[in-house]
Short mmCIF file of C-alpha atoms in Angstrom, two decimals:
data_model
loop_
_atom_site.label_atom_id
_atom_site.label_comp_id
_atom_site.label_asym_id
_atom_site.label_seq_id
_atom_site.Cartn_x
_atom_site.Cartn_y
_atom_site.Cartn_z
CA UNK A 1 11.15 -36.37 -21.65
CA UNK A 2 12.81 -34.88 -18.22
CA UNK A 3 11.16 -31.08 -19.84
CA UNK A 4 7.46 -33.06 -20.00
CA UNK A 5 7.37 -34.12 -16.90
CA UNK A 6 8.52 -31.38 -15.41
CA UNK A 7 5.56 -29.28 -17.01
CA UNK A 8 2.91 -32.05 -16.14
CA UNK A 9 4.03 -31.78 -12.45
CA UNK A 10 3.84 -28.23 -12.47
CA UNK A 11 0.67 -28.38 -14.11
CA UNK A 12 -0.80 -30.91 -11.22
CA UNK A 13 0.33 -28.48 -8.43
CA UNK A 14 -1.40 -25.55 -10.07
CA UNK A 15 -4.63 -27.66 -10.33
CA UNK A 16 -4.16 -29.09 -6.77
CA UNK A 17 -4.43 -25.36 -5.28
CA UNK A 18 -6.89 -24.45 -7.44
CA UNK A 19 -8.79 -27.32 -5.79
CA UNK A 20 -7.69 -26.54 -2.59
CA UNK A 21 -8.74 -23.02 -3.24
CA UNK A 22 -12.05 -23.76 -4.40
CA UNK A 23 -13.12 -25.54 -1.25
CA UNK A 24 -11.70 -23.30 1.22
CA UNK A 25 -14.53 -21.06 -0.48
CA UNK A 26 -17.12 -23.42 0.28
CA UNK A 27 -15.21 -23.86 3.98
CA UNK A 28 -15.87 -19.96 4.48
CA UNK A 29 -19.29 -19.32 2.71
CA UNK A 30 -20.37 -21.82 4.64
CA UNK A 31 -19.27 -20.86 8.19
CA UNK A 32 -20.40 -16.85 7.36
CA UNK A 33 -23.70 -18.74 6.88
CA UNK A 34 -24.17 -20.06 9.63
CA UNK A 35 -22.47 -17.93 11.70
CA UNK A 36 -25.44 -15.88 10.63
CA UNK A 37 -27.88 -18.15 11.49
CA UNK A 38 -25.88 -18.72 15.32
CA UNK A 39 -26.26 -15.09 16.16
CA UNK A 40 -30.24 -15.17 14.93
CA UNK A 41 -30.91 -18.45 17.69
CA UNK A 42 -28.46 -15.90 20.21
CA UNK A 43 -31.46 -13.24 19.61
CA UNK A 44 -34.32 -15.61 19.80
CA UNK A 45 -32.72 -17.58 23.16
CA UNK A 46 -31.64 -14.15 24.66
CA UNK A 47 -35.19 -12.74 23.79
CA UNK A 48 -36.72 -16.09 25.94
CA UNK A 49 -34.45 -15.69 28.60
CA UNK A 50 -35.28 -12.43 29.30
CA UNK A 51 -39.29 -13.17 29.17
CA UNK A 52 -38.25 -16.34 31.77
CA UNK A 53 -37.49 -14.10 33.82
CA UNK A 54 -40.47 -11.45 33.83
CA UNK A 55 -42.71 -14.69 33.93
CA UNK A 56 -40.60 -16.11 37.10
CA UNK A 57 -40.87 -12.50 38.65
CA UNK A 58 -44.58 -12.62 38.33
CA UNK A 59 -44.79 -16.45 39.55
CA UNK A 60 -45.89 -18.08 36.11
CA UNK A 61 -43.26 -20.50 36.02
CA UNK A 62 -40.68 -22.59 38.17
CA UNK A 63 -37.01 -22.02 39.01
CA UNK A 64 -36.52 -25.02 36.90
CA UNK A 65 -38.26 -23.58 33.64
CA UNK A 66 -36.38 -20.10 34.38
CA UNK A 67 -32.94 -22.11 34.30
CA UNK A 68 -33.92 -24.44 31.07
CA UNK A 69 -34.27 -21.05 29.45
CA UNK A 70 -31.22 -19.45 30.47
CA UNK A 71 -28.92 -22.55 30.08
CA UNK A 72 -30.65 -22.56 25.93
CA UNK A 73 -29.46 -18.78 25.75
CA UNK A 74 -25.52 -19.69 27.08
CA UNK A 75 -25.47 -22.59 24.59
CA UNK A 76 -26.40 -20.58 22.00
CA UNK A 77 -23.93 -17.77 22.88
CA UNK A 78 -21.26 -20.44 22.74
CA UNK A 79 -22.21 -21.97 19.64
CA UNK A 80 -22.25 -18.47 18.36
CA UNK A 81 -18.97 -18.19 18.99
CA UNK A 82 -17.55 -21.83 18.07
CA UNK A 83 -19.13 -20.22 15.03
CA UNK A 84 -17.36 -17.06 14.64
CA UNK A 85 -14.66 -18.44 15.35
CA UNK A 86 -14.60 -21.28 12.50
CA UNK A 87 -15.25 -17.99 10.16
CA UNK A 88 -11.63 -16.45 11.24
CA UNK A 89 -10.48 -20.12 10.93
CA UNK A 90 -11.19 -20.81 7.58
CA UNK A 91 -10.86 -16.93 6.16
CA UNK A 92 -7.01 -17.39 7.30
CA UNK A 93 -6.89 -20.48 5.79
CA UNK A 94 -7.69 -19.37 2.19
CA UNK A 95 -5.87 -16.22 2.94
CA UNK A 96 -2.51 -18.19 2.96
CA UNK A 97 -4.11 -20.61 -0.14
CA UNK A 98 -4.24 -16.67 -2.01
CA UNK A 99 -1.19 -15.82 -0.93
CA UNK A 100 -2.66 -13.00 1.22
CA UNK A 101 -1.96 -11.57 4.36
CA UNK A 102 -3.96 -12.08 7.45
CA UNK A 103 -5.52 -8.92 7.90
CA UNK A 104 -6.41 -8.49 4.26
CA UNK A 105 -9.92 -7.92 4.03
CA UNK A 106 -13.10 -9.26 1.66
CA UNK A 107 -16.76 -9.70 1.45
CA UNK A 108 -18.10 -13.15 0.42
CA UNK A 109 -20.61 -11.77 -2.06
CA UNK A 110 -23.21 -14.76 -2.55
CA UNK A 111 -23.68 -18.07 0.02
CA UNK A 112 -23.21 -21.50 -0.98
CA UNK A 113 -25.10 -22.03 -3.91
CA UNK A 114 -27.54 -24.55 -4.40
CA UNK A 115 -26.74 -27.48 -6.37
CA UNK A 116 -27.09 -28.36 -10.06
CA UNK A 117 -30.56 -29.76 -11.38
CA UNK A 118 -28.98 -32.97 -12.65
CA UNK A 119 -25.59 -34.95 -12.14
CA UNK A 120 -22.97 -36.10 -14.73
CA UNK A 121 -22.99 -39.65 -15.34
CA UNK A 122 -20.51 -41.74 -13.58
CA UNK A 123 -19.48 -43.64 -17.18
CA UNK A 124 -18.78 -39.74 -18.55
CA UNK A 125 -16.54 -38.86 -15.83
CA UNK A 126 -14.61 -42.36 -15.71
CA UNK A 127 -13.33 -40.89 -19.70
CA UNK A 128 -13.14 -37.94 -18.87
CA UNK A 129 -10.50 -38.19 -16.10
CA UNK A 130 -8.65 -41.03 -18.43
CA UNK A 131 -8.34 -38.28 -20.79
CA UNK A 132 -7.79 -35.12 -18.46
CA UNK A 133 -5.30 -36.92 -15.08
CA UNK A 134 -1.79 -35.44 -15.19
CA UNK A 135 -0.73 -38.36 -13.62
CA UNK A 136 -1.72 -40.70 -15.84
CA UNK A 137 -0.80 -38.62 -19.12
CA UNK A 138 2.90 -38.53 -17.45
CA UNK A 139 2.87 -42.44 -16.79
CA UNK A 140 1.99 -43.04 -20.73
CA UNK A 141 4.43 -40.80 -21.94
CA UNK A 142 6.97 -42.58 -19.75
CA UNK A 143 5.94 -45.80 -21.23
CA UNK A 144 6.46 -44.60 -24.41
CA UNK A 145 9.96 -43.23 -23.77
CA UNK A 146 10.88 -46.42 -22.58
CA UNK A 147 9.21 -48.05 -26.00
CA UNK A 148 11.04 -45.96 -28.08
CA UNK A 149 14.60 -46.72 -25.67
CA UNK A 150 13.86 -50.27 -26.22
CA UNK A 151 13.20 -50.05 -30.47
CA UNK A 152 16.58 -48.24 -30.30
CA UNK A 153 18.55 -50.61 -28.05
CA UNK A 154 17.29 -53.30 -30.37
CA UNK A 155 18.26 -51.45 -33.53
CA UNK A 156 21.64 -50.49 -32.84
CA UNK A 157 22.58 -53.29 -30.79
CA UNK A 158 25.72 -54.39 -32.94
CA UNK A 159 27.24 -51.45 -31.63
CA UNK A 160 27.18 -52.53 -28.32
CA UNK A 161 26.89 -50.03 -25.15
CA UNK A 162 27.68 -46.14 -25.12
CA UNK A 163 31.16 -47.46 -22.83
CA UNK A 164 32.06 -49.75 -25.89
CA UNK A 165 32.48 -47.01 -28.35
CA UNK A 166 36.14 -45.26 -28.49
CA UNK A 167 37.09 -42.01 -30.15
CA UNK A 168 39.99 -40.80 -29.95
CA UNK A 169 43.56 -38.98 -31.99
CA UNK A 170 46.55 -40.76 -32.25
CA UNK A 171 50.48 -39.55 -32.72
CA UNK A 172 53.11 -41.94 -34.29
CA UNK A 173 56.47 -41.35 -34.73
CA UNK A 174 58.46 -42.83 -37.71
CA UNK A 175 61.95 -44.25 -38.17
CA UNK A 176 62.87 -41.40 -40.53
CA UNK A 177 62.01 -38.87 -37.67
CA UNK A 178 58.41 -37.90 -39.46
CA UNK A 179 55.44 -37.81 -37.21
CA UNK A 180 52.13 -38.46 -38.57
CA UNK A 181 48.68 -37.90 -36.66
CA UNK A 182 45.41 -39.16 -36.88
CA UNK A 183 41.84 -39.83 -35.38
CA UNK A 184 40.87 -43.42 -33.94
CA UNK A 185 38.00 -44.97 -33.43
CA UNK A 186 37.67 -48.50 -31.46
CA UNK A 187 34.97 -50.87 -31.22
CA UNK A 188 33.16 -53.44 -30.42
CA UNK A 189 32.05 -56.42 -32.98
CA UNK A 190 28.99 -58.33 -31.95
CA UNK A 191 30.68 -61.56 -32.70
CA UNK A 192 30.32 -63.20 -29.35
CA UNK A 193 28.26 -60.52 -27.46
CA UNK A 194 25.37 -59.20 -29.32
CA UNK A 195 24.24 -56.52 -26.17
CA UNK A 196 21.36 -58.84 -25.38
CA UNK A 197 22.01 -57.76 -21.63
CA UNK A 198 21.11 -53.89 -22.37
CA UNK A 199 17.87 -55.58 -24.79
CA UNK A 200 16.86 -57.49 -21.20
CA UNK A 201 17.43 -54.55 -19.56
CA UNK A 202 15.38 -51.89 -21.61
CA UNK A 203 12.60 -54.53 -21.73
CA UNK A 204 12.08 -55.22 -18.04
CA UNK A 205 11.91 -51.04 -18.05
CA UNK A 206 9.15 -50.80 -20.27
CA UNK A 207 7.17 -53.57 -18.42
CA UNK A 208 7.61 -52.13 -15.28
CA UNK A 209 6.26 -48.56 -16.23
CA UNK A 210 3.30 -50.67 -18.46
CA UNK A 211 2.22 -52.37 -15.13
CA UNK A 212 2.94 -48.78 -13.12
CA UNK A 213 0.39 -47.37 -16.05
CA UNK A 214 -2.26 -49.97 -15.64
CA UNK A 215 -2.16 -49.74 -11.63
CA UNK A 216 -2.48 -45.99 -11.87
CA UNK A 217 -5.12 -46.49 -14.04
CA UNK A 218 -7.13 -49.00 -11.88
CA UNK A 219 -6.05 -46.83 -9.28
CA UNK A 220 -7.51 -43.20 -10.97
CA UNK A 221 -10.93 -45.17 -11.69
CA UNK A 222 -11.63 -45.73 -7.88
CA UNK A 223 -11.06 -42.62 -6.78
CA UNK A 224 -13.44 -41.66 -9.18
CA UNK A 225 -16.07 -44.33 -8.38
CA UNK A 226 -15.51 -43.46 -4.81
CA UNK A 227 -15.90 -40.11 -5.03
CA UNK A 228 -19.01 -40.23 -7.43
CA UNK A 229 -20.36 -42.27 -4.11
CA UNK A 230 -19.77 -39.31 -2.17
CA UNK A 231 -21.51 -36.73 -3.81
CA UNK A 232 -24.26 -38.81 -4.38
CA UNK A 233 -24.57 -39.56 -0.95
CA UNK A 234 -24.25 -35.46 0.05
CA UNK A 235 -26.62 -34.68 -2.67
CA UNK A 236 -29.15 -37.03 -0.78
CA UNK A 237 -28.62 -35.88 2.61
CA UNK A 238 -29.56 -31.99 1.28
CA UNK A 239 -32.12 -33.60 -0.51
CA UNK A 240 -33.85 -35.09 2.73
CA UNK A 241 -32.96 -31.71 4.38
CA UNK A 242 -34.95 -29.58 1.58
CA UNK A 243 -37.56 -31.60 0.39
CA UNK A 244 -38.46 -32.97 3.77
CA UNK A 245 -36.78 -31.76 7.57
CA UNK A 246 -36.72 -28.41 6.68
CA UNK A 247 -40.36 -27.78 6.12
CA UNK A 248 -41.63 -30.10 8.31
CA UNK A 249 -39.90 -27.81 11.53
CA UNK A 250 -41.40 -24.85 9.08
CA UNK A 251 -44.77 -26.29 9.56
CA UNK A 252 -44.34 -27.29 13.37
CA UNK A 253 -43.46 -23.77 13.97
CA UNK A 254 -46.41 -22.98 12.31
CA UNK A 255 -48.66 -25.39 14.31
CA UNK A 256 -47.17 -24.48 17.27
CA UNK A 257 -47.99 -20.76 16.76
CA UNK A 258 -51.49 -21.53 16.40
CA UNK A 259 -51.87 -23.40 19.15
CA UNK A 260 -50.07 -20.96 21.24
CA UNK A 261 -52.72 -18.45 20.17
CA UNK A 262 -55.65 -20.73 20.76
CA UNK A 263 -53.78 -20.65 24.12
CA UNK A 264 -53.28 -24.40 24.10
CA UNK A 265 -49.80 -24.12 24.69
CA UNK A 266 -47.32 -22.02 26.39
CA UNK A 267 -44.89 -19.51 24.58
CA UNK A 268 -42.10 -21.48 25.52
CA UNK A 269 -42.85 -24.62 23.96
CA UNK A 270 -43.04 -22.00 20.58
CA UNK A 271 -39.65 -20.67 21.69
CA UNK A 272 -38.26 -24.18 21.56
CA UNK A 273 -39.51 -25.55 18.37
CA UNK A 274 -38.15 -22.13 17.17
CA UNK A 275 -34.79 -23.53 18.36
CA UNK A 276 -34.90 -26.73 16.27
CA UNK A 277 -36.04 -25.41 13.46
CA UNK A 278 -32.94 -22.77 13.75
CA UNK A 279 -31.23 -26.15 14.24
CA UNK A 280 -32.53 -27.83 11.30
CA UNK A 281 -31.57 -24.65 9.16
CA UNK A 282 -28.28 -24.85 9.89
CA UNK A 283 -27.94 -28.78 9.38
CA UNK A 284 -29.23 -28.22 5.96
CA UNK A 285 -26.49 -25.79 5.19
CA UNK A 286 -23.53 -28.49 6.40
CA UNK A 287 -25.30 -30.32 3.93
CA UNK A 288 -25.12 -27.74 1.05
CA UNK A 289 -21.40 -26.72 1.93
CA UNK A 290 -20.83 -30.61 2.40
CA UNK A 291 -22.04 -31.48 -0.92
CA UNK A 292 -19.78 -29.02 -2.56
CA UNK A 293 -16.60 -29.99 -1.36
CA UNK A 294 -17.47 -33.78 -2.11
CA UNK A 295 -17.75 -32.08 -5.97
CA UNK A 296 -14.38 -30.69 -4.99
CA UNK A 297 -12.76 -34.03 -4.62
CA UNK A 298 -14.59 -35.42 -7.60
CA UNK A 299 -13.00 -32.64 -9.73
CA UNK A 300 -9.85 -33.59 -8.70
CA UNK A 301 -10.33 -37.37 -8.71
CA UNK A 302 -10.99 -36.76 -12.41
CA UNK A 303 -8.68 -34.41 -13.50
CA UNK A 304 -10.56 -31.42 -14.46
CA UNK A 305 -13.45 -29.40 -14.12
CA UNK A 306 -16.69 -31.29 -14.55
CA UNK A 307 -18.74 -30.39 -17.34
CA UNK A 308 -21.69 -27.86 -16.71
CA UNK A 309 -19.38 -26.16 -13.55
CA UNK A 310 -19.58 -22.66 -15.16
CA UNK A 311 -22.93 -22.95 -15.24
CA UNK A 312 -25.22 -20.36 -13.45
CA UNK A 313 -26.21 -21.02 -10.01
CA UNK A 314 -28.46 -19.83 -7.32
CA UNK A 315 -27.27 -19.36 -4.17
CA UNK A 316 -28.81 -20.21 -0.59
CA UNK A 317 -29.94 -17.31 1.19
CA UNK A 318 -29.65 -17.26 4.57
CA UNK A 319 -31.63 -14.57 5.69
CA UNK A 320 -35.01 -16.16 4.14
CA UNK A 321 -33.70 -19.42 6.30
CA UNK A 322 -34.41 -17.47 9.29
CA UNK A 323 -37.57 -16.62 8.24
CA UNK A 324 -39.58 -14.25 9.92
CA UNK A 325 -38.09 -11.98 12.37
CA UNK A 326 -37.61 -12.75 16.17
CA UNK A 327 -40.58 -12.38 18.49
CA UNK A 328 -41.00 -8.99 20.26
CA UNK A 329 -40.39 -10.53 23.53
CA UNK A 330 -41.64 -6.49 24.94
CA UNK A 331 -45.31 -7.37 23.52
CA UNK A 332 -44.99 -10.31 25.75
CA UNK A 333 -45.58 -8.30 28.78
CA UNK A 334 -48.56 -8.94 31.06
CA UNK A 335 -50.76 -5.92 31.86
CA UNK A 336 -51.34 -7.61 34.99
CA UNK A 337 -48.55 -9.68 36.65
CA UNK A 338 -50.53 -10.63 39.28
CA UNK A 339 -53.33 -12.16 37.32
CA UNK A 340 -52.73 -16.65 37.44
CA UNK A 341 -51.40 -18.82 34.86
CA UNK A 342 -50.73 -22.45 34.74
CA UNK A 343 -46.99 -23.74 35.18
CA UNK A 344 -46.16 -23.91 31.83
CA UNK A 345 -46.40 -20.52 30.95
CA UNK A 346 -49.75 -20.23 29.39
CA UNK A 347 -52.45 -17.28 29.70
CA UNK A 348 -55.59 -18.43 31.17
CA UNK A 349 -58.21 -17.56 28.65
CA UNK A 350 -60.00 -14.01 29.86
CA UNK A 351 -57.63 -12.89 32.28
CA UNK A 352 -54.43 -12.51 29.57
CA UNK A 353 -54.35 -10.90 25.81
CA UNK A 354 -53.66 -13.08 23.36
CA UNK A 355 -50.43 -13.29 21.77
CA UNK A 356 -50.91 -13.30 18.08
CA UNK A 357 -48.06 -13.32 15.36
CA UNK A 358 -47.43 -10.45 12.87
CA UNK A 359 -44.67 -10.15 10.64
CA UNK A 360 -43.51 -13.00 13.16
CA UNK A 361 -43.71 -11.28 16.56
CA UNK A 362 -46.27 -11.53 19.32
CA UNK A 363 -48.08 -9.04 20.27
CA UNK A 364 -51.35 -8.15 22.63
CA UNK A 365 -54.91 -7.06 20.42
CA UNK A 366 -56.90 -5.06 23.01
CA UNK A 367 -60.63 -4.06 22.10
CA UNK A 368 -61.16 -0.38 22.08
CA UNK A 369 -63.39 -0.47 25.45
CA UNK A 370 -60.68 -1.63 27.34
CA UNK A 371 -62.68 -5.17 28.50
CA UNK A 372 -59.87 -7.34 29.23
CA UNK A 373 -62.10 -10.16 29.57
CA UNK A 374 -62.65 -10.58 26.01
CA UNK A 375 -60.33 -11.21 23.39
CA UNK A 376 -59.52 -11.59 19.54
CA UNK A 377 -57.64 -14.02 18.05
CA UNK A 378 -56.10 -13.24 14.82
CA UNK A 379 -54.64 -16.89 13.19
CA UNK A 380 -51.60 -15.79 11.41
CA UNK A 381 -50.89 -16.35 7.58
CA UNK A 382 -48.04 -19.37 8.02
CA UNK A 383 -47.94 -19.95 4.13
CA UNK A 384 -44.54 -18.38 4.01
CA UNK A 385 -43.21 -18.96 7.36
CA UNK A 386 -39.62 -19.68 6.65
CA UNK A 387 -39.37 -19.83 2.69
CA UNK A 388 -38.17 -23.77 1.81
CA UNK A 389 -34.55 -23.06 0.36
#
């Protein structure tokens, strides 16, 4: 008995660190990702900054607008490094979960992947972690130590306790100077004390560990129930974040572009919906490495993997999050600084180029003539700004 549950508790710990191993892999993927998408919004803020000022030097826009710019650039160098710094964070932490040293040094080869087309039932995992729980498998095979113990006590009871049971060898000297030597053996008759105290006893045992079993079990099933809540409720939010806040920043980015090159808009207003969107990107992938570690507790509020983990998976690239490349803030540059433009940092139509977007950057069209006072405006293909994860 003392051997089983020695190898059930070792057992447990192994599967507790594997656990504990598994999400501080989400934990990092998850903060290289969007660490990754931090230094992209440092670019695109430090890119704005920089054209806030050119536009302040030529008198487009306001001290105010200059400093809105430049305060969005520090922010996003901070949050850059919040971010960086949650990467060392949780690379040391599953460094000492390995067993490795600090300094030791890996790539994470994929992102946090997406998650599984469909869900186990909530009635398959309540068996399954009935049948798979350490805990509970220990707790049963105490209970029926304790059954057996009592069958035994009951069995052999007119032999009365271990204590009542002498053995022994005996030396006896006789008149005639002989000496004769034996073994002895002394005990107890169940005349007037059939062990009914050590029957009590073993009984009260086994009902304790029964009603210990049926707690743990009640006990096992909301964990499971509760944590079942929890990855439905993850699974949701990156749900909403794919299927719905995700592409609709896409698509104001998109918008916003074309009004920006219909010169209904300034180029800052573009930079800032850029910035949400960046923000919305990263949101969704909280969500993604969110939902995973709520399957993380699941696994080990049933016992074991779940069924269909070793599945293939795909995982979430970053990169295409970003979508297209950062504006070239240089083809931003006005031929002729002295030339008037409204406060909010918009050309006035026939005295600026329009910015158009190729490949995601802005840059001037010029006819071959050299009149300045006419212009083309090329609408961009938006059908794969930003590819939905």
């Amino acid at each position: 008995g003392e051997f089983d549950r020695a190898k059930q508790a070792a057992a447990s710990e192994i599967f507790s660190l594997a656990a504990d191993v598994e999400a501080g892999w989400y934990e990092l993927a998850g903060a290289e990702q969007i660490a990754t998408m931090r230094r992209a919004v440092v670019k695109a803020t430090t890119a704005a900054a920089e054209l806030a000022e050119r536009f302040f030097e030529a008198g487009n826009i306001t001290h105010l607008e200059l400093a809105l710019e430049r305060a969005a650039a520090s922010e996003a160098r901070l949050e850059s490094l919040e971010a960086r710094a949650a990467v060392i964070q949780q690379r040391t932490r599953l460094n000492r979960l390995l067993g490795l040293s600090g300094g030791a040094s890996y790539e994470i080869v994929s992102g946090l992947p997406e998650p599984p087309a469909e869900e186990e039932g909530l009635d398959t995992l309540m068996e399954l972690s009935l049948a798979s729980r350490l805990d509970l498998a220990a707790q049963r095979r105490e209970v029926e130590l304790l059954a057996d113990n009592l069958g035994v006590t009951r069995r052999y009871r007119w032999l009365g306790a271990v204590g009542d049971v002498e053995i022994g060898a005996e030396r006896e000297r006789e008149t005639d100077g002989s000496t004769l030597r034996g073994p002895t053996l002394a005990l107890e008759l169940p005349v007037f004390n059939q062990n009914a105290d050590s029957i009590t006893r073993a009984e009260a045992e086994l009902a304790i560990a029964a009603a210990e079993l049926d707690a743990l079990q009640i006990e096992v099933s909301n964990a499971v129930r509760l944590a079942y809540a929890e990855v439905e409720t993850a699974r949701a939010r990156l749900r909403e974040h794919a299927e719905a806040l995700v592409p609709l920043r896409e698509e104001i980015v998109a918008r916003t572009q074309e009004q920006v090159n219909f010169m209904l808009l300034g180029v800052f207003e573009l930079l800032r919906v850029q910035r949400e969107e960046y923000d919305a990107y990263q949101s969704y992938l909280e969500a993604a490495r969110d939902y995973w570690l709520a399957r993380v507790e699941l696994e080990r509020a049933v016992g074991t993997a779940l069924p269909g983990a070793g599945a293939p998976v795909t995982a979430i690239d970053a990169g295409k999050l970003t979508g297209p490349a950062p504006m070239d803030m240089e083809g931003m540059q006005h031929s002729e600084p002295d030339a008037p433009t409204d406060k909010s940092g918009q050309m006035q139509h026939g005295e600026r180029e329009t910015p158009a977007e190729e490949s995601g950057q802005m840059q001037h069209h010029k006819h071959d003539d050299g009149d300045t006072g006419t212009e083309e405006n090329e609408s961009p293909d938006h059908s794969e700004h930003g590819d939905q994860p």
